[in-house]
Coordinates of C-alpha atoms in Angstrom, one line a residue:
Chain A
M52 CA 6.5 -25.1 -13.9
N53 CA 2.8 -24.2 -13.7
A54 CA 2.4 -26.2 -10.5
L55 CA 5.4 -24.3 -9.0
L56 CA 3.9 -21.0 -9.9
I57 CA 0.7 -21.9 -8.2
S58 CA 2.4 -23.3 -5.1
C59 CA 4.4 -20.0 -4.7
Q60 CA 1.0 -18.3 -4.4
L61 CA -0.6 -20.9 -2.1
L62 CA 2.2 -21.6 0.3
P63 CA 1.9 -18.2 2.2
L64 CA -1.8 -18.9 2.4
V65 CA -1.0 -22.3 3.9
G66 CA 1.2 -20.6 6.4
I67 CA -1.5 -18.2 7.4
L68 CA -4.0 -21.0 7.8
L69 CA -1.6 -23.3 9.8
I70 CA -0.5 -20.5 12.2
T71 CA -4.1 -19.4 12.7
L72 CA -5.4 -23.0 13.4
F73 CA -2.4 -24.6 15.2
G74 CA -0.2 -21.7 16.4
S75 CA -1.1 -22.0 20.1
D76 CA 2.3 -21.2 21.4
E77 CA 5.6 -19.5 20.3
H78 CA 7.4 -22.8 19.6
K79 CA 4.6 -24.1 17.3
I80 CA 4.4 -20.8 15.5
A81 CA 8.2 -20.6 15.0
R82 CA 8.3 -24.2 13.8
L83 CA 5.4 -23.8 11.4
S84 CA 6.8 -20.5 10.0
F85 CA 10.2 -22.2 9.6
W86 CA 8.9 -25.0 7.5
V87 CA 6.5 -22.9 5.4
T88 CA 9.2 -20.3 4.6
H89 CA 11.6 -23.0 3.6
A90 CA 9.0 -24.8 1.5
M91 CA 8.4 -21.5 -0.2
G92 CA 12.1 -21.0 -0.7
L93 CA 12.4 -24.5 -2.2
A94 CA 9.4 -23.9 -4.5
I95 CA 11.0 -20.6 -5.7
A96 CA 14.4 -22.3 -6.1
C97 CA 12.9 -25.0 -8.2
L98 CA 10.9 -22.5 -10.2
L99 CA 13.9 -20.4 -11.0
G100 CA 16.0 -23.5 -11.7
I101 CA 13.5 -24.9 -14.2
W102 CA 13.1 -21.4 -15.7
A103 CA 16.9 -21.1 -16.1
W104 CA 17.0 -24.7 -17.6
Q105 CA 14.5 -23.6 -20.2
G106 CA 16.7 -20.7 -21.3
F107 CA 15.3 -17.8 -19.2
P108 CA 12.1 -17.4 -21.3
A109 CA 9.4 -14.8 -20.6
Y110 CA 6.9 -17.4 -19.4
E111 CA 3.1 -16.8 -19.1
F112 CA 0.5 -19.0 -17.6
E113 CA -3.2 -18.5 -17.3
W114 CA -4.6 -20.5 -14.4
F115 CA -8.4 -19.7 -14.8
T116 CA -10.7 -16.8 -15.6
L117 CA -11.9 -15.2 -12.4
Y118 CA -14.7 -13.2 -14.0
E119 CA -16.1 -12.7 -17.5
H120 CA -19.0 -10.7 -18.6
G121 CA -19.4 -9.1 -22.1
N122 CA -16.1 -7.6 -23.2
Y123 CA -14.7 -7.6 -19.7
R124 CA -12.5 -10.5 -18.7
L125 CA -10.3 -11.0 -15.6
P126 CA -7.9 -13.9 -15.9
V127 CA -5.7 -15.1 -13.1
L128 CA -2.5 -14.7 -15.0
F129 CA 1.1 -15.4 -14.0
Y130 CA 4.2 -14.1 -15.7
L131 CA 7.8 -14.8 -15.0
D132 CA 10.7 -13.0 -16.7
K133 CA 14.1 -11.6 -15.6
I134 CA 12.4 -8.7 -13.7
G135 CA 10.2 -11.0 -11.5
A136 CA 13.1 -13.4 -11.1
T137 CA 15.3 -10.7 -9.7
L138 CA 12.8 -9.9 -7.0
F139 CA 12.4 -13.7 -6.3
I140 CA 16.2 -14.0 -5.9
C141 CA 15.8 -11.5 -2.9
D142 CA 13.4 -14.0 -1.4
L143 CA 15.7 -16.9 -2.1
G144 CA 18.9 -15.4 -0.9
G145 CA 17.9 -15.9 2.7
V146 CA 17.4 -19.7 2.3
F147 CA 21.1 -20.2 1.5
R148 CA 22.2 -17.7 4.1
D149 CA 20.2 -19.6 6.7
S150 CA 22.8 -22.2 7.5
A151 CA 20.4 -24.1 9.7
L152 CA 18.5 -25.3 6.7
L153 CA 21.4 -27.1 5.0
P154 CA 21.8 -29.9 7.6
T155 CA 18.1 -30.3 7.7
L156 CA 17.9 -30.7 3.9
F157 CA 20.7 -33.2 3.6
A158 CA 20.1 -35.1 6.8
Chain B
M1303 CA 15.1 -13.4 3.0
F1304 CA 11.8 -14.6 4.6
S1305 CA 13.5 -17.4 6.3
V1306 CA 16.1 -15.0 7.7
I1307 CA 13.4 -12.7 9.0
V1308 CA 11.4 -15.6 10.5
R1309 CA 14.5 -16.9 12.2
Y1310 CA 15.3 -13.5 13.5
C1311 CA 11.8 -12.9 14.7
R1312 CA 11.8 -16.1 16.8
H1313 CA 14.3 -14.4 19.2
Y1314 CA 13.4 -10.7 18.6
L1315 CA 9.8 -11.1 19.4
H1316 CA 10.2 -13.7 22.1
R1317 CA 7.4 -13.3 24.8
E1318 CA 6.2 -10.3 22.8
Y1319 CA 2.5 -9.6 22.9
G1320 CA 1.1 -10.2 19.4
Y1321 CA 3.7 -12.9 18.4
K1322 CA 1.0 -14.8 16.4
R1323 CA -0.4 -11.7 14.9
F1324 CA 3.0 -10.7 13.6
F1325 CA 3.6 -14.0 11.8
I1326 CA 0.2 -14.1 10.3
T1327 CA 0.6 -10.5 8.9
I1328 CA 4.1 -11.3 7.6
F1329 CA 2.7 -14.3 5.7
G1330 CA 0.0 -11.9 4.4
F1331 CA 2.8 -9.7 3.1
A1332 CA 4.5 -12.8 1.5
L1333 CA 1.3 -13.6 -0.3
G1334 CA 0.9 -10.1 -1.6
L1335 CA 4.5 -10.0 -2.7
N1336 CA 4.3 -13.3 -4.6
I1337 CA 1.1 -12.1 -6.3
V1338 CA 2.8 -8.9 -7.4
V1339 CA 6.0 -10.6 -8.6
L1340 CA 4.2 -13.2 -10.6
S1341 CA 1.3 -11.0 -11.8
G1342 CA 0.7 -11.2 -15.5
S1343 CA -1.5 -8.0 -15.8
I1344 CA -2.1 -4.7 -14.0
D1345 CA -5.3 -6.1 -12.4
M1346 CA -3.4 -9.0 -10.7
L1347 CA -0.6 -6.6 -9.7
F1348 CA -3.2 -4.3 -8.1
A1349 CA -4.6 -7.2 -6.0
G1350 CA -1.1 -8.0 -4.6
W1351 CA -0.4 -4.3 -4.2
E1352 CA -3.5 -3.9 -2.0
I1353 CA -2.6 -6.9 0.2
I1354 CA 0.9 -5.5 0.7
G1355 CA -0.5 -2.1 1.6
V1356 CA -2.8 -3.5 4.3
S1357 CA -0.1 -5.8 5.7
S1358 CA 2.2 -2.8 5.9
F1359 CA -0.6 -0.8 7.7
L1360 CA -1.1 -3.6 10.3
L1361 CA 2.6 -4.1 10.9
I1362 CA 3.3 -0.3 11.4
A1363 CA 0.5 -0.3 14.0
F1364 CA 1.8 -3.5 15.6
Y1365 CA 2.5 -1.8 18.9
R1366 CA -1.1 -0.7 19.2
H1367 CA -0.8 0.5 22.8
R1368 CA 1.4 3.4 21.6
V1369 CA -0.2 6.4 19.9
Q1370 CA 2.7 7.2 17.5
P1371 CA 2.8 3.9 15.6
V1372 CA -0.9 3.9 15.2
R1373 CA -0.8 7.5 13.8
N1374 CA 2.1 6.6 11.5
A1375 CA 0.2 3.6 10.2
L1376 CA -2.6 5.8 9.1
R1377 CA -0.1 8.2 7.6
A1378 CA 1.5 5.5 5.5
Y1379 CA -1.8 4.0 4.6
T1380 CA -3.1 7.4 3.5
V1381 CA -0.1 7.8 1.1
Y1382 CA -0.6 4.2 -0.2
R1383 CA -4.3 4.7 -0.7
F1384 CA -3.8 8.0 -2.4
C1385 CA -1.3 6.5 -4.8
D1386 CA -3.7 3.6 -5.5
I1387 CA -5.6 6.1 -7.6
G1388 CA -2.7 5.8 -10.0
L1389 CA -2.9 2.0 -10.2
L1390 CA -6.7 1.8 -10.1
L1391 CA -7.1 4.2 -13.0
G1392 CA -4.0 2.7 -14.7
A1393 CA -5.7 -0.8 -14.7
W1394 CA -8.9 0.8 -16.0
M1395 CA -6.9 2.6 -18.8
S1396 CA -5.1 -0.5 -19.7
H1397 CA -8.4 -2.2 -20.3
L1398 CA -9.6 0.7 -22.3
L1399 CA -6.5 1.2 -24.4
F1400 CA -5.1 -2.2 -24.9
H1401 CA -8.3 -4.3 -24.6
E1402 CA -7.4 -8.0 -24.4
S1403 CA -3.7 -7.1 -24.8
D1404 CA -3.2 -5.6 -21.4
H1405 CA -1.0 -8.5 -20.3
F1406 CA 2.6 -7.6 -19.5
S1407 CA 3.8 -10.1 -22.0
Q1408 CA 2.0 -8.3 -24.8
L1409 CA 2.8 -4.7 -23.9
A1410 CA 6.3 -4.9 -25.3
V1411 CA 4.9 -6.4 -28.5
L1412 CA 2.3 -3.6 -28.9
F1413 CA 4.9 -0.9 -28.6
K1414 CA 7.6 -2.7 -30.7
D1415 CA 6.6 -1.0 -33.9
N1416 CA 7.5 2.7 -33.3
S1417 CA 5.6 4.0 -36.3
T1418 CA 2.2 3.1 -34.9
S1419 CA 1.3 3.7 -31.3
P1420 CA -1.4 1.6 -29.7
A1421 CA -2.9 4.7 -28.1
S1422 CA -2.8 8.5 -28.5
L1423 CA 0.1 10.4 -27.0
A1424 CA -2.2 12.2 -24.5
A1425 CA -3.6 8.9 -23.3
L1426 CA -0.1 7.4 -22.9
W1427 CA 1.1 10.6 -21.1
L1428 CA -1.9 10.3 -18.7
M1429 CA -1.2 6.7 -18.1
S1430 CA 2.4 7.4 -17.4
V1431 CA 1.5 10.0 -14.8
L1432 CA -0.8 7.5 -13.1
I1433 CA 2.0 4.9 -13.1
F1434 CA 4.5 7.4 -11.7
T1435 CA 2.0 8.4 -8.9
A1436 CA 1.6 4.8 -7.9
A1437 CA 5.4 4.1 -8.1
C1438 CA 6.3 7.3 -6.2
G1439 CA 3.9 6.5 -3.4
K1440 CA 5.0 2.9 -2.9
S1441 CA 8.7 3.6 -3.2
A1442 CA 8.5 6.9 -1.1
Q1443 CA 9.8 9.1 -3.9
F1444 CA 9.3 12.8 -4.3
P1445 CA 7.0 14.2 -3.0
F1446 CA 6.0 11.3 -0.8
C1447 CA 9.5 10.7 0.9
F1448 CA 8.2 11.5 4.4
W1449 CA 6.2 8.4 5.2
L1450 CA 9.0 5.8 5.1
P1451 CA 11.0 6.9 8.2
R1452 CA 7.6 7.2 10.1
A1453 CA 6.8 3.6 9.0
M1454 CA 9.8 2.4 10.9
E1455 CA 7.6 2.4 14.0
G1456 CA 6.8 -1.2 13.4
P1457 CA 9.0 -4.1 14.7
T1458 CA 12.5 -4.1 13.2
P1459 CA 12.2 -7.4 11.2
S1460 CA 9.1 -6.1 9.5
S1461 CA 10.8 -2.7 8.8
A1462 CA 13.8 -4.7 7.3
I1463 CA 11.7 -6.7 4.9
F1464 CA 9.2 -4.0 4.0
Y1465 CA 11.1 -0.7 3.9
G1466 CA 14.6 -2.0 3.6
A1467 CA 14.4 -5.0 1.2
L1468 CA 11.3 -5.6 -0.8
S1469 CA 8.3 -3.3 -0.4
V1470 CA 10.2 -0.1 -1.1
H1471 CA 11.4 -1.4 -4.4
L1472 CA 7.9 -2.2 -5.7
G1473 CA 7.6 1.2 -7.3
V1474 CA 10.8 0.3 -9.3
F1475 CA 9.2 -3.1 -10.1
L1476 CA 6.0 -1.4 -11.4
L1477 CA 8.1 0.9 -13.6
L1478 CA 10.1 -2.0 -15.0
R1479 CA 6.9 -3.9 -15.8
T1480 CA 5.3 -0.9 -17.6
T1481 CA 8.5 0.4 -19.3
P1482 CA 6.9 0.3 -22.8
I1483 CA 4.1 2.7 -21.7
W1484 CA 6.1 5.4 -20.0
S1485 CA 9.3 5.2 -22.1
Y1486 CA 7.4 5.9 -25.3
H1487 CA 8.1 9.7 -25.0
L1488 CA 11.2 11.7 -24.0
V1489 CA 9.1 14.1 -21.8
T1490 CA 7.9 11.2 -19.5
Q1491 CA 11.5 9.8 -19.3
A1492 CA 12.7 13.3 -18.3
S1493 CA 9.9 13.6 -15.7
L1494 CA 11.0 10.3 -14.2
F1495 CA 14.6 11.4 -14.1
S1496 CA 13.6 14.6 -12.4
I1497 CA 11.6 12.7 -9.7
G1498 CA 14.6 10.6 -9.0
L1499 CA 17.0 13.5 -8.9
L1500 CA 14.8 15.6 -6.5
T1501 CA 14.4 12.6 -4.3
V1502 CA 18.1 12.0 -4.2
V1503 CA 18.8 15.6 -3.3
I1504 CA 16.2 15.8 -0.5
A1505 CA 16.6 12.3 0.9
S1506 CA 20.4 12.4 1.1
M1507 CA 20.2 15.7 3.0
A1508 CA 17.4 14.6 5.3
E1509 CA 19.3 11.4 6.1
K1510 CA 22.1 13.5 7.7
T1511 CA 19.8 15.0 10.3
Q1512 CA 17.9 11.9 11.4
S1513 CA 18.2 11.3 15.1
N1514 CA 17.6 7.5 14.9
I1515 CA 19.4 4.7 13.0
K1516 CA 16.2 3.4 11.3
G1517 CA 15.4 6.9 10.0
Q1518 CA 18.9 7.1 8.5
V1519 CA 18.6 3.7 6.9
A1520 CA 15.1 4.7 5.5
Y1521 CA 16.4 7.8 3.9
A1522 CA 19.5 6.0 2.6
S1523 CA 17.2 3.5 1.0
I1524 CA 15.0 6.2 -0.5
T1525 CA 18.1 7.8 -2.0
Q1526 CA 19.1 4.6 -3.7
V1527 CA 15.6 4.0 -5.1
G1528 CA 15.8 7.6 -6.4
L1529 CA 19.0 6.7 -8.2
M1530 CA 17.2 3.6 -9.6
F1531 CA 14.5 5.9 -11.0
M1532 CA 17.2 7.9 -12.7
E1533 CA 18.8 4.8 -14.1
L1534 CA 15.5 3.6 -15.4
A1535 CA 14.9 7.0 -17.1
L1536 CA 18.2 6.6 -18.9
G1537 CA 17.2 3.1 -20.1
L1538 CA 19.7 1.2 -17.9
E1539 CA 17.4 -1.7 -17.1
N1540 CA 20.0 -4.3 -16.3
L1541 CA 21.9 -1.9 -14.0
V1542 CA 18.6 -1.2 -12.2
L1543 CA 18.1 -5.0 -11.5
L1544 CA 21.7 -5.3 -10.1
H1545 CA 21.3 -2.1 -8.0
F1546 CA 17.9 -3.4 -6.8
L1547 CA 19.5 -6.7 -5.6
G1548 CA 22.4 -5.0 -3.9
N1549 CA 20.3 -2.4 -2.1
A1550 CA 17.7 -4.9 -1.0
F1551 CA 20.3 -7.2 0.8
L1552 CA 22.3 -4.3 2.2
R1553 CA 19.3 -2.4 3.7
C1554 CA 17.8 -5.6 5.1
Y1555 CA 21.1 -6.4 6.8
Q1556 CA 21.6 -2.9 8.1
L1557 CA 18.1 -2.8 9.6
L1558 CA 18.5 -6.3 11.2
V1559 CA 21.8 -5.4 12.9
S1560 CA 20.6 -1.9 13.9
P1561 CA 19.5 -2.9 17.4
S1562 CA 23.0 -4.4 18.0
I1563 CA 24.7 -1.3 16.7
V1564 CA 22.6 0.9 19.0
A1565 CA 23.4 -1.4 21.9
H1566 CA 27.1 -1.3 21.0
M1567 CA 27.2 2.5 20.7
L1568 CA 25.5 2.8 24.1
R1569 CA 28.1 0.6 25.6
I1570 CA 30.9 2.8 24.1
E1571 CA 29.1 5.9 25.4
G1572 CA 28.9 4.3 28.9
A1573 CA 32.7 3.5 28.7
I1574 CA 33.7 7.1 27.8
D1575 CA 36.5 7.3 30.4
T1576 CA 38.1 4.0 29.3
D1577 CA 40.1 3.2 26.2
N1578 CA 37.1 1.6 24.6
S1579 CA 36.2 4.1 21.8
L1580 CA 35.4 4.1 18.1
A1581 CA 38.4 4.6 15.8
L1582 CA 37.8 6.6 12.7
P1583 CA 38.7 4.8 9.4
A1584 CA 42.0 5.9 8.0
M1585 CA 40.4 7.1 4.8
R1586 CA 38.0 9.3 6.7
K1587 CA 40.8 11.0 8.6
R1588 CA 42.2 12.4 5.3
L1589 CA 38.8 13.7 4.1
P1590 CA 37.2 17.0 5.3
V1591 CA 34.5 16.3 8.1
S1592 CA 31.7 17.3 5.7
I1593 CA 31.2 19.2 2.5
R1594 CA 28.8 21.3 4.5
D1595 CA 31.8 22.8 6.4
T1596 CA 33.2 24.3 3.2
L1597 CA 29.9 26.3 2.7
P1598 CA 29.2 29.8 4.0
G1599 CA 27.6 29.9 7.4
V1600 CA 24.2 31.1 6.3
L1601 CA 23.9 28.5 3.7
Q1602 CA 25.0 25.8 6.1
N1603 CA 22.2 26.8 8.5
T1604 CA 19.6 27.0 5.8
L1605 CA 20.5 23.6 4.5
Y1606 CA 20.5 22.2 8.0
V1607 CA 17.0 23.5 8.7
F1608 CA 15.8 22.3 5.2
A1609 CA 17.2 18.8 6.0
L1610 CA 15.7 18.8 9.5
Q1611 CA 12.3 19.6 8.1
E1612 CA 12.7 17.0 5.3
G1613 CA 12.0 19.6 2.7
N1614 CA 8.6 20.3 4.3
L1615 CA 7.2 17.7 1.9
E1616 CA 4.6 16.4 4.4
L1617 CA 3.2 19.9 4.9
I1618 CA 3.2 20.6 1.1
V1619 CA 1.4 17.3 0.3
R1620 CA -1.1 17.9 3.1
A1621 CA -1.8 21.5 2.0
V1622 CA -2.1 20.5 -1.7
F1623 CA -4.0 17.2 -1.6
W1624 CA -5.7 16.8 1.8
S1625 CA -6.6 20.2 3.3
P1626 CA -8.9 21.4 0.4
L1627 CA -10.9 18.1 0.6
K1628 CA -11.1 18.2 4.4
R1629 CA -12.1 21.8 4.4
F1630 CA -14.9 21.2 1.9
G1631 CA -16.1 18.1 3.8
A1632 CA -15.9 19.9 7.1
G1633 CA -17.9 22.7 5.7
F1634 CA -20.6 20.3 4.4
N1635 CA -20.7 18.5 7.8
A1636 CA -21.1 21.8 9.6
L1637 CA -24.4 22.6 7.8
T1638 CA -27.7 21.7 9.4
T1639 CA -29.7 18.8 7.9
R1640 CA -32.0 21.3 6.2
Y1641 CA -29.2 23.1 4.5
R1642 CA -27.5 19.9 3.5
L1643 CA -30.6 18.6 1.9
S1644 CA -31.2 22.0 0.1
L1645 CA -27.6 21.9 -1.2
V1646 CA -28.0 18.3 -2.5
M1647 CA -31.3 19.2 -4.2
L1648 CA -29.8 22.2 -5.8
L1649 CA -27.0 20.1 -7.2
I1650 CA -29.3 17.3 -8.3
L1651 CA -32.4 19.1 -9.8
P1652 CA -30.9 20.9 -12.9
W1653 CA -29.8 17.6 -14.6
P1654 CA -33.3 16.1 -15.2
L1655 CA -34.3 19.5 -16.5
L1656 CA -31.6 19.3 -19.1
V1657 CA -33.0 16.0 -20.3
Q1658 CA -36.6 17.4 -20.4
L1659 CA -35.4 20.3 -22.6
G1660 CA -33.7 17.8 -24.9
W1661 CA -30.2 19.3 -24.3
A1662 CA -28.8 16.0 -22.9
S1663 CA -29.3 12.2 -23.1
S1664 CA -30.9 10.2 -20.3
A1665 CA -27.4 9.0 -19.2
I1666 CA -27.0 12.4 -17.6
Y1667 CA -29.4 11.1 -14.8
A1668 CA -26.3 9.5 -13.4
I1669 CA -24.8 12.8 -12.5
P1670 CA -27.0 13.4 -9.4
A1671 CA -25.9 10.0 -8.1
V1672 CA -22.3 11.0 -8.7
V1673 CA -22.8 14.3 -6.8
I1674 CA -24.2 12.3 -3.8
M1675 CA -21.2 9.9 -4.0
V1676 CA -18.7 12.7 -3.9
L1677 CA -20.5 14.6 -1.1
A1678 CA -20.8 11.4 0.9
S1679 CA -17.1 10.6 0.5
L1680 CA -16.0 14.1 1.4
S1681 CA -18.3 14.1 4.4
A1682 CA -16.9 10.7 5.6
F1683 CA -13.3 12.0 5.0
S1684 CA -13.8 14.9 7.4
Q1685 CA -16.2 13.2 9.9
K1686 CA -15.3 12.4 13.5
Q1687 CA -18.3 10.2 14.5
F1688 CA -17.7 6.5 13.7
L1689 CA -21.3 5.6 12.7
W1690 CA -21.7 8.6 10.4
T1691 CA -18.5 7.8 8.6
W1692 CA -19.4 4.2 8.2
H1693 CA -22.8 5.0 6.7
A1694 CA -21.4 7.9 4.5
V1695 CA -18.8 5.4 3.0
A1696 CA -21.6 2.9 2.3
L1697 CA -23.8 5.6 0.8
S1698 CA -20.9 6.7 -1.4
S1699 CA -20.3 3.1 -2.7
L1700 CA -24.1 2.6 -3.3
S1701 CA -24.3 5.9 -5.2
A1702 CA -21.3 4.9 -7.4
A1703 CA -23.1 1.6 -8.2
F1704 CA -26.4 3.3 -8.9
A1705 CA -24.6 5.9 -11.1
V1706 CA -23.0 3.2 -13.2
W1707 CA -26.4 1.3 -13.5
L1708 CA -28.0 4.5 -14.7
L1709 CA -25.3 5.0 -17.2
Q1710 CA -25.5 1.4 -18.5
P1711 CA -28.6 -0.4 -17.4
G1712 CA -27.4 -3.6 -19.2
V1713 CA -24.6 -4.1 -16.6
L1714 CA -26.8 -4.9 -13.7
V1715 CA -25.0 -8.2 -13.0
D1716 CA -21.7 -6.4 -12.6
V1717 CA -23.2 -3.7 -10.4
L1718 CA -24.8 -6.5 -8.2
L1719 CA -21.4 -8.2 -8.0
F1720 CA -19.9 -5.0 -6.6
L1721 CA -22.8 -4.6 -4.1
S1722 CA -22.4 -8.3 -3.0
G1723 CA -19.1 -7.3 -1.4
I1724 CA -20.1 -3.9 -0.2
V1725 CA -23.6 -4.4 1.4
P1726 CA -22.6 -7.4 3.7
S1727 CA -19.4 -5.6 4.9
W1728 CA -21.4 -2.4 5.6
L1729 CA -24.1 -4.3 7.6
I1730 CA -21.7 -6.5 9.6
G1731 CA -19.6 -3.5 10.4
Y1732 CA -22.6 -1.5 11.4
W1733 CA -23.8 -4.3 13.7
L1734 CA -20.4 -4.5 15.3
L1735 CA -20.2 -0.7 15.8
L1736 CA -23.6 -0.7 17.5
R1737 CA -22.3 -3.3 20.0
L1738 CA -19.2 -1.3 21.1
P1739 CA -18.7 -1.2 24.9
N1740 CA -19.8 2.1 26.5
P1741 CA -21.1 3.8 23.4
E1742 CA -22.4 6.7 25.5
N1743 CA -18.8 8.0 25.9
Y1744 CA -18.0 8.1 22.2
R1745 CA -19.7 11.3 21.4
D1746 CA -17.7 13.2 24.0
A1747 CA -14.3 12.0 22.9
P1748 CA -14.3 11.0 19.2
F1749 CA -10.5 11.0 18.9
A1750 CA -9.8 8.6 21.8
Y1751 CA -8.6 5.1 20.9
R1752 CA -11.1 2.4 22.1
A1753 CA -8.8 -0.6 22.3
L1754 CA -11.5 -3.0 21.0
A1755 CA -8.7 -5.4 19.8
E1756 CA -7.8 -5.8 23.5
I1757 CA -11.3 -5.9 25.0
R1758 CA -13.1 -7.9 22.3
P1759 CA -10.5 -9.4 19.9
V1760 CA -13.1 -11.4 17.9
R1761 CA -15.3 -8.3 17.3
A1762 CA -12.1 -6.3 16.3
F1763 CA -11.3 -9.0 13.8
G1764 CA -14.9 -8.8 12.4
L1765 CA -14.5 -5.0 12.1
L1766 CA -11.2 -5.5 10.3
V1767 CA -12.8 -7.8 7.8
S1768 CA -15.8 -5.4 7.3
F1769 CA -13.4 -2.5 6.9
L1770 CA -11.4 -4.4 4.2
G1771 CA -14.7 -5.5 2.5
L1772 CA -16.1 -1.9 2.4
A1773 CA -12.7 -0.6 1.2
G1774 CA -12.8 -3.0 -1.8
F1775 CA -9.9 -5.0 -0.6
P1776 CA -9.4 -8.3 -2.6
I1777 CA -11.3 -10.5 -0.1
T1778 CA -14.8 -9.8 -1.5
P1779 CA -16.2 -9.5 -5.0
A1780 CA -16.2 -5.7 -4.5
F1781 CA -12.6 -5.8 -5.6
I1782 CA -13.5 -6.9 -9.1
G1783 CA -16.6 -4.7 -8.9
E1784 CA -14.5 -1.6 -8.5
D1785 CA -12.7 -2.4 -11.7
L1786 CA -16.0 -3.1 -13.4
L1787 CA -17.6 0.1 -12.3
L1788 CA -14.7 2.1 -13.6
Y1789 CA -14.7 0.2 -16.9
H1790 CA -18.4 0.7 -17.5
A1791 CA -18.5 4.3 -16.3
S1792 CA -15.8 5.3 -18.7
H1793 CA -17.9 4.3 -21.8
Q1794 CA -20.2 7.3 -21.3
F1795 CA -18.3 9.9 -19.3
A1796 CA -14.6 9.2 -18.6
W1797 CA -14.5 11.9 -15.9
I1798 CA -17.1 9.9 -13.8
A1799 CA -14.6 7.0 -13.7
G1800 CA -12.0 9.5 -12.3
L1801 CA -14.4 10.7 -9.6
I1802 CA -15.4 7.1 -8.7
A1803 CA -11.7 6.3 -8.2
V1804 CA -11.1 9.4 -6.0
S1805 CA -14.2 8.5 -3.9
F1806 CA -13.0 4.9 -3.4
V1807 CA -9.7 6.2 -2.2
L1808 CA -11.2 8.7 0.3
N1809 CA -13.6 6.0 1.5
G1810 CA -10.7 3.7 2.2
I1811 CA -8.9 6.3 4.3
A1812 CA -12.0 7.3 6.2
I1813 CA -12.9 3.8 7.3
A1814 CA -9.2 3.0 8.1
R1815 CA -9.4 5.8 10.5
V1816 CA -12.6 4.4 12.1
Y1817 CA -10.9 1.0 12.4
L1818 CA -7.8 2.5 14.1
R1819 CA -9.9 4.6 16.5
V1820 CA -12.1 1.7 17.5
C1821 CA -9.6 -1.1 17.7
M1822 CA -6.3 0.4 18.7
G1823 CA -5.1 1.9 22.0
K1824 CA -4.9 0.9 25.6
P1825 CA -7.8 -0.4 27.7
L1826 CA -6.6 2.1 30.3
E1827 CA -7.5 5.0 28.1
I1828 CA -11.1 3.8 27.9
S1829 CA -11.3 3.6 31.7
G1830 CA -9.9 7.1 31.8
I1831 CA -12.7 8.4 29.6
R1832 CA -15.2 6.5 31.6
S1833 CA -14.1 8.0 34.9
Q1834 CA -14.1 11.5 33.3
A1835 CA -17.7 10.9 32.1
I1836 CA -18.7 9.7 35.6
G1837 CA -16.9 12.7 37.2

C-alpha cells in the first residue's frame, strides 16, 4: 500500500519528464500520456482495492522527514480515508469509461 | 477522468500550437491533485494546492496570443493567491495550536473530547475564518464567484477537469478535512451555511444571464458547490461525498460535450426554415416559462440587471481588498526618491529610540525591517516597470528574512534556507530581464505584452522558474522557508506573521504580472511598438 501511495505521486512526475524528454511529436505525446494516465489509473485502482480489502481504514504513512530543526518538523505524510478515496474515484471513473483500455489490458 | 481528458485532447488539440505544453501542464495538475488528495497535513496540502494554482494559471493563459485569456489568468491567480493567505496562516496556526498533532489523522482525536478544547475559542474561530477564505477562493464561493466563468478561457478539456470536475471541489475537500476545527462552534457552522446560501442565490441567478455555454456550466457548478457548503454546515458529510461525485462527473461531461452542443445549435439555427428544430420536453410545456415572469416588471428588471452584473461581486472585492493597497502603493511610488527615503526613515527611527529608553525589548528592532517589507510589497504591487517590481519583491523577501532573524537570532539556519530559494531566483530572473530584446521600448509601453515565450522560449521558461522560486512555489527551499518564517515570527509578535503572509501574497501577484507581461502576447505587438518608437 505504501508503494502504491508513493507511485500515485511519482507517476504524474514521470509523465512530465517523459513528455519533456521524448515528446517530439503529437503521436508520441499522445501515446506517452495514454500509458502514464492508465498506469496512474491502475495504481489508484489497486490502492483503493487494497484499502477496501483492509476494511476502509483511515491509513497514514510517513515517507520521510523533509526538514527538521528544533521544534519544527515537516514530514512527507500521506493519508487515505473515505474523503480522499471519493476524490480518487473521480480520477478512476474515466479508466473504466475509456473502453479502449479494456482490450489493451486483457489482450 | 484523466484518461478521458487525455483521449479527448488527442483530437481536440490536434495541430494546436502548444500541444506539448498543454500535456505537461495537465500532468502538473495531476501531480498537485494527487498531493492534495493524499496529504496527511496542512503543509503537504498547501504544497499540492500551490501546484494546482499555478497549473490553473498556465492553462487559462494557454492561448497566450489573445489578451483576454491572459488577463483572466491573472484574475484567477490573484484570487487564488489572496485566498492562499488563509491556507498559509492556517498551516502556521496548526503548528502553533496543535504542535506535533497537526496531522489530519490526529485532528479528530484532539477534538473528540468536547469538554476540553485543544485551543481557545478565539483561536479556533480565527482558524475557521482562514480555512473558509481558502475554501471560498478555490471553490469560487461568495464573494469570489466571479473568477470561475472567466477561467473558462482555457482549452475546454482543461476547463472540464479543473472547473467542472476536480479543482472546483477542492474547497469542499479542505472543509471536509478540517471539519473538527470549524464545526466546533455553532457560529462558524452558521457562517458556512450563509456563504453557501448566498452563493446559491447569486450564482443560480447569474447563470441565467450567461451568454455562453461554458459560463452557464461554471455558474451551475458554483451553485452545486454552494449547496455542498450548506450540506457540510448541516453535518451531512456522506451526502456531500455523494453530491461531490455526481457533480464532478456531470460537469465534466457537460463541458466536454459543450462544443458539440454549440455546433448542433448552430446547425439548427442555420436550418430555421426547415422542420429541423428543437422540441421542448413535454414536462416543460406544462410549466410556466420562468418564475421571473410571475414577478412585477420592476423587480424582473432589477433582478435581470443584478444577475447580468453577477451581483457586482468583482467590483466589491476589488474595492475592498485591492484598491486601498494599490492606492497606497501608487502614492508611495509617486514620491520622489528623497521623500521616499525620508518616509522610510520616519517610520524606522522611532523604534530603536524605544529600546534606548528601556520601553521595549531589542526584538522590536525587527519592526523597521517589517516596515520596509510592507512598503516594498505595496510598491511592487502597484508598480508598472518590470525591473523595479522584480527588485521590490526581492527586497520584501529579504526584509522578511532579516526581520525574523532579528526576532530570533538562533534560527539563522532556517532564514538561510529561505534565502537559498529566494536569492538565486531573484538573480537569475534579474539576469533574464536585463537580456530582454529591445529594452529601450519598455519604458514607453509598460502594459504591452512582450511575447518572450514566442521569441525566446528557453529564456521565458527560465523566467517562469525564477518567478515560481521568488513566489515561494514548492520547487525551491523557499517554500519550507515561508512556513518557517511564519512559525518563528509568531513566537515574538503574532501580527508580524500576518504581515509577512500578506507580503508574500502581494509579491506573488506582482511578479505573476511581470511574467505575463514579459512572456505572453503576440510577436506582432512587439514589432508594432518598435515601429511606433522608430516613427
